[in-house]
């Protein structure tokens, strides 16, 4: 489990911080530039500087064209495995993928999409979604992938903000035992938004077709067939390294999603470097990031990172237990997967199921295991290492965020001595420190995780709101990026991540705003007030607990909790579904009327209460504890 070269890490890390431009300049040589940068980092550009300013590049070229030109045209770029679609498997070589991307990019140009235009993707985990992302990158359009689990209202807010010229979607998505209607949700979202796209391109899936709106909607297959017949093809459009590649919306504590903007050049450099140095990914190897393209993990480590490194990326449309609980292990065995990159939530679920399923499969192709999305507890780490890695695969436990774009804190296999449950140290080129409330560095102990210097994959800002970017990430501690996470440093300098310190919950690696869930609950006509907290959960990392006060005079039965859960799912999506709803006559509030969510978290997790002297009515908490005990048992 351990390696013995920690001093080598510290030497490389110190050198990278002493000369960051030299370090990242060397990493940038792995990218095919149209015009290289004259300056690696320019602190005078933008709010917090710009990487590779003046350089010209194309992300799609680096993901596809360079590999075809380099003799790997027939190598697999993507394997799409969908047990939900009758066990279908689609394999695309780099040449086939490039042809599809060139064709779709030409179709987009026919619709008037040009460099800088925004394009929304609201799609399931299908190859066409990856093709659409790369087609946008090819012509310099800015894509915004919206997670398929979001409801119409959430999609509408993103349409309103991004103002897309074009939307890609599908007739349906697939889940075990049911078909998810995508197109009706898209129609409703467009109805709710004051912004109307010029066109929508719809993938009609064989499981269920949908009606198209005349004049607005277009059949994907029909457009593709016509473009191929006409031999339409789009060349790469040169873009600046600092031009935006995508907008990805992430929850904020105000309940208003933030459109994180990421550029082309620095993003590519960071992903190429991290994929190779953390996982040793080589061209032709099967790499599996078991996430969704709607999240940043999917952007960075399903699409752009693996393809930039010439790997074969596995795209999985399914769940770990369908059709059987050994599905993941059969995929690894079937495709010879060398790296599995997944969330601790999944690992804890497999722990519950036991070791029989993985033991029945040949997992010898695995070389490295990765963890992402939330801190991994030592028990899950050891189980993962022992039963999936068979005691021979190092575990690369990674910390990063939507806002950082690439992995920031992680072991380097063969270099870093591993500790189960610790993400170990900042990567070379990354400055990270834990500070106290006053912004003073904490050498040993807990505090706030901060980043001390710019890094290539850093976001370019928040779309349309530069002041919010400054206020959200750079205002808490002078000269530092505040990640919003807590961490502690042990006596050997190892970083141990502690999760969120704000009111954004981390559920199965997905960030869910407490404010968004509260707003959805209060939207129901029976609800007068609601407060939502995240409680620690052995499987999902955090689970959503809602405290709800009904309108005066309403006396509804316990079944009303399910009504409210369904309402939240309709308004936000299934990821925001509260696990427990506790009905209460009042909420713990200060005398000024502020809800004390700290006390609600104590109640939800059964802890001893902290200071209650500022409460307007201390008796409220005792009643809540009683109701929480009975409510959790009933639900």
PDB file of C-alpha atoms in Angstrom, residues 394-560:
ATOM      1  CA  UNK A 394      -2.301   2.067  -5.842  1.00  0.00           C
ATOM      2  CA  UNK A 395      -5.350   4.180  -5.034  1.00  0.00           C
ATOM      3  CA  UNK A 396      -5.193   7.713  -6.381  1.00  0.00           C
ATOM      4  CA  UNK A 397      -7.583   9.554  -4.059  1.00  0.00           C
ATOM      5  CA  UNK A 398      -8.146  12.933  -5.675  1.00  0.00           C
ATOM      6  CA  UNK A 399      -9.453  16.312  -4.531  1.00  0.00           C
ATOM      7  CA  UNK A 400     -10.628  18.898  -7.021  1.00  0.00           C
ATOM      8  CA  UNK A 401     -13.783  20.804  -7.973  1.00  0.00           C
ATOM      9  CA  UNK A 402     -15.863  22.034 -10.869  1.00  0.00           C
ATOM     10  CA  UNK A 403     -14.102  25.329 -10.314  1.00  0.00           C
ATOM     11  CA  UNK A 404     -10.560  23.904 -10.479  1.00  0.00           C
ATOM     12  CA  UNK A 405     -11.099  21.939 -13.711  1.00  0.00           C
ATOM     13  CA  UNK A 406      -8.473  19.293 -12.995  1.00  0.00           C
ATOM     14  CA  UNK A 407      -7.097  17.298 -10.072  1.00  0.00           C
ATOM     15  CA  UNK A 408      -5.330  19.455  -7.468  1.00  0.00           C
ATOM     16  CA  UNK A 409      -4.479  17.248  -4.471  1.00  0.00           C
ATOM     17  CA  UNK A 410      -3.581  13.615  -5.043  1.00  0.00           C
ATOM     18  CA  UNK A 411      -0.921  10.970  -4.575  1.00  0.00           C
ATOM     19  CA  UNK A 412       1.586  10.344  -7.348  1.00  0.00           C
ATOM     20  CA  UNK A 413       1.783   6.527  -7.687  1.00  0.00           C
ATOM     21  CA  UNK A 414       5.268   5.242  -7.071  1.00  0.00           C
ATOM     22  CA  UNK A 415       6.304   8.562  -5.552  1.00  0.00           C
ATOM     23  CA  UNK A 416       3.903   9.384  -2.709  1.00  0.00           C
ATOM     24  CA  UNK A 417       3.609   7.199   0.376  1.00  0.00           C
ATOM     25  CA  UNK A 418      -0.102   6.417   0.651  1.00  0.00           C
ATOM     26  CA  UNK A 419      -2.352   6.790   3.678  1.00  0.00           C
ATOM     27  CA  UNK A 420      -5.876   5.304   3.481  1.00  0.00           C
ATOM     28  CA  UNK A 421      -8.377   8.174   3.523  1.00  0.00           C
ATOM     29  CA  UNK A 422      -5.901  10.967   2.784  1.00  0.00           C
ATOM     30  CA  UNK A 423      -5.590  12.704  -0.574  1.00  0.00           C
ATOM     31  CA  UNK A 424      -1.934  13.193   0.518  1.00  0.00           C
ATOM     32  CA  UNK A 425      -0.351  16.349  -0.999  1.00  0.00           C
ATOM     33  CA  UNK A 426      -0.904  19.107  -3.571  1.00  0.00           C
ATOM     34  CA  UNK A 427       0.310  18.117  -7.016  1.00  0.00           C
ATOM     35  CA  UNK A 428       3.441  19.700  -8.460  1.00  0.00           C
ATOM     36  CA  UNK A 429       2.580  23.188  -9.671  1.00  0.00           C
ATOM     37  CA  UNK A 430      -0.257  23.516  -7.146  1.00  0.00           C
ATOM     38  CA  UNK A 431      -0.002  25.600  -3.978  1.00  0.00           C
ATOM     39  CA  UNK A 432      -2.465  24.606  -1.232  1.00  0.00           C
ATOM     40  CA  UNK A 433      -2.642  25.549   2.441  1.00  0.00           C
ATOM     41  CA  UNK A 434      -5.081  25.152   5.316  1.00  0.00           C
ATOM     42  CA  UNK A 435      -5.846  28.388   7.160  1.00  0.00           C
ATOM     43  CA  UNK A 436      -7.806  29.422  10.238  1.00  0.00           C
ATOM     44  CA  UNK A 437     -10.637  31.966  10.473  1.00  0.00           C
ATOM     45  CA  UNK A 438      -8.141  34.821  10.332  1.00  0.00           C
ATOM     46  CA  UNK A 439      -6.397  33.458   7.229  1.00  0.00           C
ATOM     47  CA  UNK A 440      -3.308  32.293   9.116  1.00  0.00           C
ATOM     48  CA  UNK A 441      -1.697  29.103   7.846  1.00  0.00           C
ATOM     49  CA  UNK A 442      -2.389  26.003   9.928  1.00  0.00           C
ATOM     50  CA  UNK A 443       0.683  23.770  10.035  1.00  0.00           C
ATOM     51  CA  UNK A 444      -1.092  20.941  11.882  1.00  0.00           C
ATOM     52  CA  UNK A 445      -4.810  20.661  12.558  1.00  0.00           C
ATOM     53  CA  UNK A 446      -8.020  21.665  10.830  1.00  0.00           C
ATOM     54  CA  UNK A 447      -9.289  24.721   9.015  1.00  0.00           C
ATOM     55  CA  UNK A 448     -10.213  26.002   5.564  1.00  0.00           C
ATOM     56  CA  UNK A 449      -8.607  24.631   2.408  1.00  0.00           C
ATOM     57  CA  UNK A 450      -7.188  27.393   0.214  1.00  0.00           C
ATOM     58  CA  UNK A 451      -5.150  27.563  -2.985  1.00  0.00           C
ATOM     59  CA  UNK A 452      -2.257  29.994  -2.862  1.00  0.00           C
ATOM     60  CA  UNK A 453      -1.427  30.615  -6.522  1.00  0.00           C
ATOM     61  CA  UNK A 454      -2.982  30.444 -10.009  1.00  0.00           C
ATOM     62  CA  UNK A 455      -3.053  27.122 -11.897  1.00  0.00           C
ATOM     63  CA  UNK A 456      -3.597  26.403 -15.616  1.00  0.00           C
ATOM     64  CA  UNK A 457      -7.081  24.809 -15.418  1.00  0.00           C
ATOM     65  CA  UNK A 458      -8.522  27.559 -13.227  1.00  0.00           C
ATOM     66  CA  UNK A 459     -11.859  28.924 -14.323  1.00  0.00           C
ATOM     67  CA  UNK A 460     -11.968  32.078 -16.389  1.00  0.00           C
ATOM     68  CA  UNK A 461     -14.790  33.479 -14.312  1.00  0.00           C
ATOM     69  CA  UNK A 462     -18.530  33.164 -13.842  1.00  0.00           C
ATOM     70  CA  UNK A 463     -20.466  33.690 -17.038  1.00  0.00           C
ATOM     71  CA  UNK A 464     -21.825  37.229 -17.186  1.00  0.00           C
ATOM     72  CA  UNK A 465     -20.960  37.979 -13.568  1.00  0.00           C
ATOM     73  CA  UNK A 466     -17.265  38.741 -12.895  1.00  0.00           C
ATOM     74  CA  UNK A 467     -18.064  40.360  -9.564  1.00  0.00           C
ATOM     75  CA  UNK A 468     -19.663  37.137  -8.312  1.00  0.00           C
ATOM     76  CA  UNK A 469     -16.478  35.292  -9.266  1.00  0.00           C
ATOM     77  CA  UNK A 470     -14.396  37.627  -7.132  1.00  0.00           C
ATOM     78  CA  UNK A 471     -16.874  37.599  -4.249  1.00  0.00           C
ATOM     79  CA  UNK A 472     -17.417  33.824  -4.239  1.00  0.00           C
ATOM     80  CA  UNK A 473     -13.855  32.569  -4.516  1.00  0.00           C
ATOM     81  CA  UNK A 474     -11.338  35.299  -3.712  1.00  0.00           C
ATOM     82  CA  UNK A 475     -12.868  37.560  -1.065  1.00  0.00           C
ATOM     83  CA  UNK A 476     -12.799  35.389   2.076  1.00  0.00           C
ATOM     84  CA  UNK A 477      -8.993  35.273   2.406  1.00  0.00           C
ATOM     85  CA  UNK A 478      -6.823  37.946   0.806  1.00  0.00           C
ATOM     86  CA  UNK A 479      -4.771  36.602  -2.100  1.00  0.00           C
ATOM     87  CA  UNK A 480      -6.151  33.086  -1.754  1.00  0.00           C
ATOM     88  CA  UNK A 481      -8.722  31.020  -3.606  1.00  0.00           C
ATOM     89  CA  UNK A 482     -11.101  29.613  -0.983  1.00  0.00           C
ATOM     90  CA  UNK A 483     -12.315  26.212  -2.051  1.00  0.00           C
ATOM     91  CA  UNK A 484     -15.303  26.076   0.306  1.00  0.00           C
ATOM     92  CA  UNK A 485     -14.012  22.810   1.793  1.00  0.00           C
ATOM     93  CA  UNK A 486     -12.558  22.066   5.165  1.00  0.00           C
ATOM     94  CA  UNK A 487      -9.348  20.089   5.612  1.00  0.00           C
ATOM     95  CA  UNK A 488      -6.846  19.127   8.251  1.00  0.00           C
ATOM     96  CA  UNK A 489      -3.095  18.655   8.107  1.00  0.00           C
ATOM     97  CA  UNK A 490      -1.562  15.787  10.053  1.00  0.00           C
ATOM     98  CA  UNK A 491       1.858  15.687  11.688  1.00  0.00           C
ATOM     99  CA  UNK A 492       3.480  14.559   8.422  1.00  0.00           C
ATOM    100  CA  UNK A 493       1.863  17.288   6.336  1.00  0.00           C
ATOM    101  CA  UNK A 494      -0.772  15.061   4.703  1.00  0.00           C
ATOM    102  CA  UNK A 495      -4.062  16.657   3.671  1.00  0.00           C
ATOM    103  CA  UNK A 496      -7.300  15.087   4.942  1.00  0.00           C
ATOM    104  CA  UNK A 497     -10.413  16.528   3.289  1.00  0.00           C
ATOM    105  CA  UNK A 498     -13.416  17.166   5.546  1.00  0.00           C
ATOM    106  CA  UNK A 499     -16.122  18.161   3.044  1.00  0.00           C
ATOM    107  CA  UNK A 500     -18.098  21.359   2.556  1.00  0.00           C
ATOM    108  CA  UNK A 501     -18.101  24.167   5.054  1.00  0.00           C
ATOM    109  CA  UNK A 502     -20.943  26.107   3.421  1.00  0.00           C
ATOM    110  CA  UNK A 503     -24.565  25.182   2.789  1.00  0.00           C
ATOM    111  CA  UNK A 504     -23.968  23.168  -0.341  1.00  0.00           C
ATOM    112  CA  UNK A 505     -24.455  19.469   0.273  1.00  0.00           C
ATOM    113  CA  UNK A 506     -22.346  16.748  -1.323  1.00  0.00           C
ATOM    114  CA  UNK A 507     -24.689  13.880  -2.198  1.00  0.00           C
ATOM    115  CA  UNK A 508     -23.002  10.977  -3.970  1.00  0.00           C
ATOM    116  CA  UNK A 509     -20.376  13.401  -5.263  1.00  0.00           C
ATOM    117  CA  UNK A 510     -23.013  15.827  -6.609  1.00  0.00           C
ATOM    118  CA  UNK A 511     -23.299  19.315  -5.170  1.00  0.00           C
ATOM    119  CA  UNK A 512     -26.841  20.251  -4.155  1.00  0.00           C
ATOM    120  CA  UNK A 513     -27.694  23.663  -2.755  1.00  0.00           C
ATOM    121  CA  UNK A 514     -29.718  23.690   0.467  1.00  0.00           C
ATOM    122  CA  UNK A 515     -31.365  26.878  -0.743  1.00  0.00           C
ATOM    123  CA  UNK A 516     -32.557  25.248  -3.967  1.00  0.00           C
ATOM    124  CA  UNK A 517     -34.180  22.368  -2.073  1.00  0.00           C
ATOM    125  CA  UNK A 518     -35.746  24.713   0.466  1.00  0.00           C
ATOM    126  CA  UNK A 519     -37.167  26.835  -2.346  1.00  0.00           C
ATOM    127  CA  UNK A 520     -38.661  23.770  -4.010  1.00  0.00           C
ATOM    128  CA  UNK A 521     -40.303  22.660  -0.749  1.00  0.00           C
ATOM    129  CA  UNK A 522     -41.753  26.086   0.002  1.00  0.00           C
ATOM    130  CA  UNK A 523     -43.099  26.178  -3.537  1.00  0.00           C
ATOM    131  CA  UNK A 524     -45.591  23.459  -2.525  1.00  0.00           C
ATOM    132  CA  UNK A 525     -48.902  25.048  -1.436  1.00  0.00           C
ATOM    133  CA  UNK A 526     -48.930  23.156   1.879  1.00  0.00           C
ATOM    134  CA  UNK A 527     -45.522  24.352   3.089  1.00  0.00           C
ATOM    135  CA  UNK A 528     -45.008  27.494   5.131  1.00  0.00           C
ATOM    136  CA  UNK A 529     -41.308  27.149   5.865  1.00  0.00           C
ATOM    137  CA  UNK A 530     -38.483  24.705   5.273  1.00  0.00           C
ATOM    138  CA  UNK A 531     -34.875  24.271   6.296  1.00  0.00           C
ATOM    139  CA  UNK A 532     -32.577  21.706   4.713  1.00  0.00           C
ATOM    140  CA  UNK A 533     -29.277  20.280   5.936  1.00  0.00           C
ATOM    141  CA  UNK A 534     -26.902  17.581   4.828  1.00  0.00           C
ATOM    142  CA  UNK A 535     -26.256  14.769   7.306  1.00  0.00           C
ATOM    143  CA  UNK A 536     -23.363  12.332   7.085  1.00  0.00           C
ATOM    144  CA  UNK A 537     -24.334   9.094   5.366  1.00  0.00           C
ATOM    145  CA  UNK A 538     -22.277   5.906   5.135  1.00  0.00           C
ATOM    146  CA  UNK A 539     -23.213   5.321   1.496  1.00  0.00           C
ATOM    147  CA  UNK A 540     -23.812   8.674  -0.200  1.00  0.00           C
ATOM    148  CA  UNK A 541     -21.403  10.858   1.772  1.00  0.00           C
ATOM    149  CA  UNK A 542     -24.250  13.173   2.746  1.00  0.00           C
ATOM    150  CA  UNK A 543     -27.997  12.709   2.706  1.00  0.00           C
ATOM    151  CA  UNK A 544     -30.651  15.410   2.545  1.00  0.00           C
ATOM    152  CA  UNK A 545     -32.716  16.022   5.679  1.00  0.00           C
ATOM    153  CA  UNK A 546     -35.591  18.506   5.472  1.00  0.00           C
ATOM    154  CA  UNK A 547     -37.367  20.188   8.368  1.00  0.00           C
ATOM    155  CA  UNK A 548     -40.781  21.388   7.203  1.00  0.00           C
ATOM    156  CA  UNK A 549     -43.441  23.582   8.807  1.00  0.00           C
ATOM    157  CA  UNK A 550     -46.864  23.247   7.220  1.00  0.00           C
ATOM    158  CA  UNK A 551     -49.286  26.097   6.803  1.00  0.00           C
ATOM    159  CA  UNK A 552     -51.498  26.813   9.748  1.00  0.00           C
ATOM    160  CA  UNK A 553     -54.502  24.536  10.083  1.00  0.00           C
ATOM    161  CA  UNK A 554     -53.140  21.755   7.873  1.00  0.00           C
ATOM    162  CA  UNK A 555     -52.982  18.339   9.463  1.00  0.00           C
ATOM    163  CA  UNK A 556     -51.670  15.972   6.844  1.00  0.00           C
ATOM    164  CA  UNK A 557     -50.660  12.362   7.416  1.00  0.00           C
ATOM    165  CA  UNK A 558     -47.126  10.901   7.200  1.00  0.00           C
ATOM    166  CA  UNK A 559     -47.739  10.030   3.541  1.00  0.00           C
ATOM    167  CA  UNK A 560     -47.439  13.757   2.798  1.00  0.00           C
TER     168      UNK A 560
END
